[in-house]
Amino acid sequence: MARWKLAYHANCWGPLGGDAVGVTSISRLGYRTFGDMDRAARDIAEAGYDGIELFDGNVLDGEADGFASLRRTLGDTGLSLVAVYSGANFVFPDVLPEELHRIARAADAARALGAEHLVVGGGARRFDGTRDADYDALAAGLDRVVEIARARGLAAHYHPHLSTIVETPEEARRIFARTGIGFCPDTAHLAAAGGDPAAMVREHADRISYVHLKGWRREPFAFTPVGTGDCDNAAVIRALGDIGYAGWICNELDAWPDPADGARQSRAFVEREMAALRSR
């Protein structure tokens, strides 16, 4: 088994949210960690990771100085920017061009900073219920994301997410039957929606070229470091080995009292499981 490269998402170093101006300007409605991304990068590098993933809002902040500050942070820490995470509603035709414009800006930034992957979540659940046509609209939007990514030399991935119309294993089958985008499994979200993440990795093996590992606790609900809680990430790692996965694994944790400690815990667990896999 080839040694996988490990990255960490910077979303744990502050409250998660979006740009408030996005309420009245859809093209500005990006994800954001309200925290010090330079500090996050230093902590992630010190925890032993080789790469970092950032939200689109944090990356697009770098447009102001031509990404000079972000380049300096990456250079100082030795980290690779592996992926940029974005998202959209995708099911409302009138605002889709605005959403795709923002995703294209994020993809431009990703390319400028040497990233390999563009990850998107989304597919809005309407207040009055999901319509069958929403899956067709989501699939069409995701195919546009593939085009945006491909034009910039990036690999595009869809990330099923709680609160969207793609949470459960059946909803995942429904969307992946309609679109050619890659599948970025987030193990905690899949488990919390009632899925078996290891089984889903095996089922969609030919669609997976980027992975999010995250822990999840059922009661009280919380996301936790990889290897803790009720999500069997050891089984997921074995499944990735069984399908011959090669590429980046990004550990992730939405909130934790000590973000650097969460990063270290998650990396130590994955390293142990990788060693166990190699010794089989």
Tab-separated table of C-alpha atoms in Angstrom:
chain	number	residue	atom	x	y	z
A	1	MET	CA	0.000	0.000	0.000
A	2	ALA	CA	1.339	3.406	-0.947
A	3	ARG	CA	1.640	5.872	1.924
A	4	TRP	CA	-1.243	8.300	1.744
A	5	LYS	CA	-0.589	12.000	2.061
A	6	LEU	CA	-2.300	13.650	5.013
A	7	ALA	CA	-3.901	17.091	5.033
A	8	TYR	CA	-6.019	18.952	7.568
A	9	HIS	CA	-8.860	21.415	7.120
A	10	ALA	CA	-8.395	24.831	8.734
A	11	ASN	CA	-12.077	25.161	9.686
A	12	CYS	CA	-11.472	24.420	13.396
A	13	TRP	CA	-9.546	27.617	14.193
A	14	GLY	CA	-12.569	29.844	14.668
A	15	PRO	CA	-16.359	29.977	14.354
A	16	LEU	CA	-17.767	28.728	11.059
A	17	GLY	CA	-20.079	30.860	8.970
A	18	GLY	CA	-20.500	32.809	5.786
A	19	ASP	CA	-20.295	36.364	4.534
A	20	ALA	CA	-23.302	38.316	5.803
A	21	VAL	CA	-23.417	40.391	2.612
A	22	GLY	CA	-24.348	37.130	0.860
A	23	VAL	CA	-27.889	37.549	2.188
A	24	THR	CA	-28.388	40.233	-0.454
A	25	SER	CA	-25.587	39.308	-2.868
A	26	ILE	CA	-25.602	35.602	-3.734
A	27	SER	CA	-22.200	35.743	-5.409
A	28	ARG	CA	-20.640	36.695	-2.050
A	29	LEU	CA	-22.232	33.896	-0.011
A	30	GLY	CA	-19.138	31.799	0.659
A	31	TYR	CA	-17.985	29.653	3.556
A	32	ARG	CA	-15.608	31.148	6.086
A	33	THR	CA	-13.696	30.336	9.248
A	34	PHE	CA	-13.575	33.470	11.370
A	35	GLY	CA	-10.074	32.859	12.648
A	36	ASP	CA	-6.360	33.297	12.031
A	37	MET	CA	-5.484	31.161	9.015
A	38	ASP	CA	-1.767	31.802	9.467
A	39	ARG	CA	-1.977	30.355	12.988
A	40	ALA	CA	-4.035	27.445	11.686
A	41	ALA	CA	-1.424	26.652	9.054
A	42	ARG	CA	1.402	26.767	11.607
A	43	ASP	CA	-0.466	24.432	13.960
A	44	ILE	CA	-1.320	22.045	11.129
A	45	ALA	CA	2.292	21.904	9.965
A	46	GLU	CA	3.559	21.392	13.514
A	47	ALA	CA	1.108	18.491	13.903
A	48	GLY	CA	2.937	16.774	11.041
A	49	TYR	CA	0.603	17.286	8.111
A	50	ASP	CA	1.791	17.918	4.560
A	51	GLY	CA	-1.277	19.756	3.275
A	52	ILE	CA	-4.109	22.094	4.179
A	53	GLU	CA	-7.662	22.647	2.929
A	54	LEU	CA	-9.360	26.044	3.138
A	55	PHE	CA	-12.859	27.422	2.671
A	56	ASP	CA	-13.523	29.533	-0.401
A	57	GLY	CA	-14.160	32.671	1.660
A	58	ASN	CA	-10.785	32.442	3.379
A	59	VAL	CA	-8.959	31.798	0.114
A	60	LEU	CA	-10.754	34.612	-1.696
A	61	ASP	CA	-9.606	37.028	1.000
A	62	GLY	CA	-6.225	36.566	-0.665
A	63	GLU	CA	-7.373	38.299	-3.845
A	64	ALA	CA	-6.724	41.627	-2.130
A	65	ASP	CA	-2.937	41.200	-2.261
A	66	GLY	CA	-2.686	38.805	-5.187
A	67	PHE	CA	-2.469	35.878	-2.736
A	68	ALA	CA	0.938	37.072	-1.533
A	69	SER	CA	0.092	36.501	2.152
A	70	LEU	CA	-1.276	33.033	1.498
A	71	ARG	CA	1.751	32.118	-0.590
A	72	ARG	CA	3.994	33.306	2.236
A	73	THR	CA	2.064	31.237	4.790
A	74	LEU	CA	2.302	28.129	2.634
A	75	GLY	CA	5.980	28.721	1.994
A	76	ASP	CA	6.813	29.353	5.653
A	77	THR	CA	4.972	26.232	6.856
A	78	GLY	CA	5.908	23.932	3.979
A	79	LEU	CA	2.245	23.031	3.488
A	80	SER	CA	0.600	22.406	0.131
A	81	LEU	CA	-2.824	23.890	-0.445
A	82	VAL	CA	-4.544	20.630	-1.372
A	83	ALA	CA	-8.165	21.685	-1.796
A	84	VAL	CA	-10.603	24.582	-1.651
A	85	TYR	CA	-14.104	23.914	-0.327
A	86	SER	CA	-17.104	25.782	-1.696
A	87	GLY	CA	-20.817	25.154	-2.081
A	88	ALA	CA	-24.122	26.358	-3.438
A	89	ASN	CA	-27.872	25.833	-3.355
A	90	PHE	CA	-27.760	24.569	-6.977
A	91	VAL	CA	-31.535	24.011	-7.211
A	92	PHE	CA	-32.675	27.604	-7.889
A	93	PRO	CA	-32.104	28.452	-11.593
A	94	ASP	CA	-32.273	32.233	-11.185
A	95	VAL	CA	-29.317	32.370	-8.772
A	96	LEU	CA	-27.233	29.535	-10.200
A	97	PRO	CA	-25.084	31.830	-12.405
A	98	GLU	CA	-24.200	33.881	-9.303
A	99	GLU	CA	-23.250	30.731	-7.401
A	100	LEU	CA	-21.161	29.349	-10.244
A	101	HIS	CA	-19.387	32.695	-10.605
A	102	ARG	CA	-18.234	32.457	-6.985
A	103	ILE	CA	-17.184	28.828	-7.402
A	104	ALA	CA	-15.212	29.795	-10.507
A	105	ARG	CA	-13.423	32.513	-8.509
A	106	ALA	CA	-12.583	29.931	-5.847
A	107	ALA	CA	-11.283	27.591	-8.552
A	108	ASP	CA	-9.146	30.392	-9.998
A	109	ALA	CA	-7.650	30.947	-6.549
A	110	ALA	CA	-7.083	27.234	-6.073
A	111	ARG	CA	-5.222	27.030	-9.374
A	112	ALA	CA	-3.149	30.110	-8.576
A	113	LEU	CA	-2.070	28.543	-5.285
A	114	GLY	CA	-1.267	25.120	-6.730
A	115	ALA	CA	-4.191	23.137	-5.324
A	116	GLU	CA	-5.284	19.840	-6.851
A	117	HIS	CA	-8.906	19.584	-5.722
A	118	LEU	CA	-12.127	21.610	-5.716
A	119	VAL	CA	-14.743	20.285	-3.287
A	120	VAL	CA	-18.353	21.453	-3.192
A	121	GLY	CA	-21.307	20.714	-0.983
A	122	GLY	CA	-24.904	21.739	-1.387
A	123	GLY	CA	-28.281	21.012	-2.841
A	124	ALA	CA	-30.792	23.045	-0.867
A	125	ARG	CA	-33.637	21.450	1.052
A	126	ARG	CA	-36.642	23.672	0.364
A	127	PHE	CA	-38.820	24.830	3.251
A	128	ASP	CA	-41.823	23.087	1.709
A	129	GLY	CA	-40.134	19.821	0.765
A	130	THR	CA	-37.702	18.446	-1.783
A	131	ARG	CA	-38.904	18.019	-5.367
A	132	ASP	CA	-37.764	15.243	-7.699
A	133	ALA	CA	-36.536	17.881	-10.126
A	134	ASP	CA	-34.160	19.218	-7.470
A	135	TYR	CA	-31.882	16.209	-7.998
A	136	ASP	CA	-31.749	16.882	-11.720
A	137	ALA	CA	-30.959	20.546	-11.051
A	138	LEU	CA	-28.262	19.626	-8.535
A	139	ALA	CA	-26.712	17.142	-10.955
A	140	ALA	CA	-26.673	19.709	-13.762
A	141	GLY	CA	-25.034	22.233	-11.448
A	142	LEU	CA	-22.420	19.704	-10.358
A	143	ASP	CA	-21.613	18.936	-13.980
A	144	ARG	CA	-20.978	22.658	-14.439
A	145	VAL	CA	-18.608	22.495	-11.446
A	146	VAL	CA	-16.751	19.661	-13.179
A	147	GLU	CA	-16.333	21.895	-16.246
A	148	ILE	CA	-15.110	24.801	-14.103
A	149	ALA	CA	-12.588	22.582	-12.335
A	150	ARG	CA	-11.380	20.786	-15.446
A	151	ALA	CA	-10.719	24.079	-17.239
A	152	ARG	CA	-8.355	24.985	-14.412
A	153	GLY	CA	-6.639	21.623	-14.051
A	154	LEU	CA	-8.496	20.695	-10.866
A	155	ALA	CA	-10.366	17.550	-9.850
A	156	ALA	CA	-13.967	18.267	-8.783
A	157	HIS	CA	-15.702	16.444	-5.935
A	158	TYR	CA	-19.160	16.470	-4.350
A	159	HIS	CA	-19.362	16.237	-0.554
A	160	PRO	CA	-22.708	14.909	0.778
A	161	HIS	CA	-23.633	16.994	3.803
A	162	LEU	CA	-26.217	17.039	6.561
A	163	SER	CA	-29.028	19.546	5.884
A	164	THR	CA	-28.801	19.099	2.086
A	165	ILE	CA	-30.811	16.847	-0.232
A	166	VAL	CA	-27.913	14.366	-0.274
A	167	GLU	CA	-27.446	12.915	3.195
A	168	THR	CA	-28.392	9.232	3.110
A	169	PRO	CA	-26.879	6.361	1.099
A	170	GLU	CA	-29.937	6.281	-1.161
A	171	GLU	CA	-29.756	10.028	-1.793
A	172	ALA	CA	-26.061	9.627	-2.637
A	173	ARG	CA	-26.902	6.875	-5.156
A	174	ARG	CA	-29.579	9.109	-6.603
A	175	ILE	CA	-27.233	12.018	-7.283
A	176	PHE	CA	-24.200	10.016	-8.417
A	177	ALA	CA	-26.370	8.248	-11.001
A	178	ARG	CA	-27.026	11.678	-12.532
A	179	THR	CA	-23.621	13.388	-12.501
A	180	GLY	CA	-20.036	12.559	-13.342
A	181	ILE	CA	-18.503	14.516	-10.459
A	182	GLY	CA	-16.175	12.742	-8.042
A	183	PHE	CA	-17.319	11.670	-4.577
A	184	CYS	CA	-15.586	13.162	-1.522
A	185	PRO	CA	-16.862	11.077	1.389
A	186	ASP	CA	-17.051	12.920	4.702
A	187	THR	CA	-17.231	9.977	7.059
A	188	ALA	CA	-18.908	11.811	9.944
A	189	HIS	CA	-21.683	13.292	7.807
A	190	LEU	CA	-22.317	9.930	6.139
A	191	ALA	CA	-22.488	8.110	9.488
A	192	ALA	CA	-24.689	10.762	11.104
A	193	ALA	CA	-27.151	10.421	8.208
A	194	GLY	CA	-27.475	6.685	8.893
A	195	GLY	CA	-24.948	5.406	6.375
A	196	ASP	CA	-22.056	2.986	6.682
A	197	PRO	CA	-19.111	5.060	5.424
A	198	ALA	CA	-16.863	2.046	4.790
A	199	ALA	CA	-19.577	0.347	2.726
A	200	MET	CA	-20.161	3.565	0.784
A	201	VAL	CA	-16.438	3.848	0.034
A	202	ARG	CA	-16.521	0.346	-1.447
A	203	GLU	CA	-19.759	0.994	-3.356
A	204	HIS	CA	-18.475	4.205	-4.971
A	205	ALA	CA	-14.805	3.205	-5.220
A	206	ASP	CA	-14.387	4.398	-8.807
A	207	ARG	CA	-15.616	7.906	-7.896
A	208	ILE	CA	-13.263	8.578	-4.973
A	209	SER	CA	-10.022	10.518	-5.386
A	210	TYR	CA	-10.180	12.721	-2.287
A	211	VAL	CA	-11.383	11.899	1.231
A	212	HIS	CA	-12.502	13.731	4.384
A	213	LEU	CA	-12.132	11.779	7.649
A	214	LYS	CA	-13.917	13.125	10.708
A	215	GLY	CA	-15.172	11.697	13.996
A	216	TRP	CA	-18.793	11.885	15.110
A	217	ARG	CA	-20.530	11.289	18.440
A	218	ARG	CA	-24.194	10.323	18.472
A	219	GLU	CA	-25.169	11.533	21.973
A	220	PRO	CA	-24.839	14.386	22.538
A	221	PHE	CA	-24.345	15.139	18.858
A	222	ALA	CA	-20.869	16.443	18.110
A	223	PHE	CA	-18.060	16.138	15.614
A	224	THR	CA	-14.910	14.781	17.226
A	225	PRO	CA	-11.296	13.938	16.338
A	226	VAL	CA	-10.881	11.084	13.881
A	227	GLY	CA	-10.819	7.794	15.777
A	228	THR	CA	-13.159	8.897	18.571
A	229	GLY	CA	-16.938	8.698	18.855
A	230	ASP	CA	-19.379	6.519	16.931
A	231	CYS	CA	-17.985	6.693	13.381
A	232	ASP	CA	-15.800	3.678	12.577
A	233	ASN	CA	-13.020	5.420	10.698
A	234	ALA	CA	-10.739	2.398	11.162
A	235	ALA	CA	-13.148	0.451	8.939
A	236	VAL	CA	-13.076	3.295	6.422
A	237	ILE	CA	-9.281	3.218	6.281
A	238	ARG	CA	-9.373	-0.547	5.708
A	239	ALA	CA	-11.923	0.011	2.925
A	240	LEU	CA	-9.692	2.627	1.307
A	241	GLY	CA	-6.853	0.118	1.381
A	242	ASP	CA	-9.060	-2.575	-0.118
A	243	ILE	CA	-10.086	-0.389	-3.063
A	244	GLY	CA	-6.485	0.633	-3.729
A	245	TYR	CA	-7.056	4.279	-2.895
A	246	ALA	CA	-4.081	6.539	-3.632
A	247	GLY	CA	-4.074	10.239	-2.851
A	248	TRP	CA	-4.750	12.759	-0.125
A	249	ILE	CA	-6.715	12.103	3.040
A	250	CYS	CA	-7.907	15.274	4.735
A	251	ASN	CA	-8.719	15.036	8.441
A	252	GLU	CA	-11.337	17.516	9.540
A	253	LEU	CA	-12.994	18.803	12.710
A	254	ASP	CA	-15.534	21.616	12.751
A	255	ALA	CA	-14.937	22.775	16.323
A	256	TRP	CA	-12.698	21.724	19.205
A	257	PRO	CA	-11.471	23.497	22.359
A	258	ASP	CA	-7.831	23.012	21.312
A	259	PRO	CA	-7.690	22.840	17.496
A	260	ALA	CA	-4.011	21.898	17.401
A	261	ASP	CA	-4.620	19.033	19.824
A	262	GLY	CA	-7.523	17.800	17.683
A	263	ALA	CA	-5.244	17.830	14.641
A	264	ARG	CA	-2.574	15.843	16.493
A	265	GLN	CA	-5.075	13.283	17.804
A	266	SER	CA	-6.544	12.732	14.361
A	267	ARG	CA	-3.172	12.331	12.668
A	268	ALA	CA	-1.924	9.878	15.313
A	269	PHE	CA	-4.992	7.687	14.803
A	270	VAL	CA	-4.724	7.666	11.017
A	271	GLU	CA	-0.998	6.920	11.167
A	272	ARG	CA	-1.653	3.932	13.466
A	273	GLU	CA	-4.357	2.582	11.204
A	274	MET	CA	-2.205	3.058	8.131
A	275	ALA	CA	0.610	1.127	9.808
A	276	ALA	CA	-1.810	-1.661	10.714
A	277	LEU	CA	-3.036	-1.760	7.135
A	278	ARG	CA	0.487	-2.053	5.762
A	279	SER	CA	1.239	-4.934	8.124
A	280	ARG	CA	-1.749	-7.055	7.086
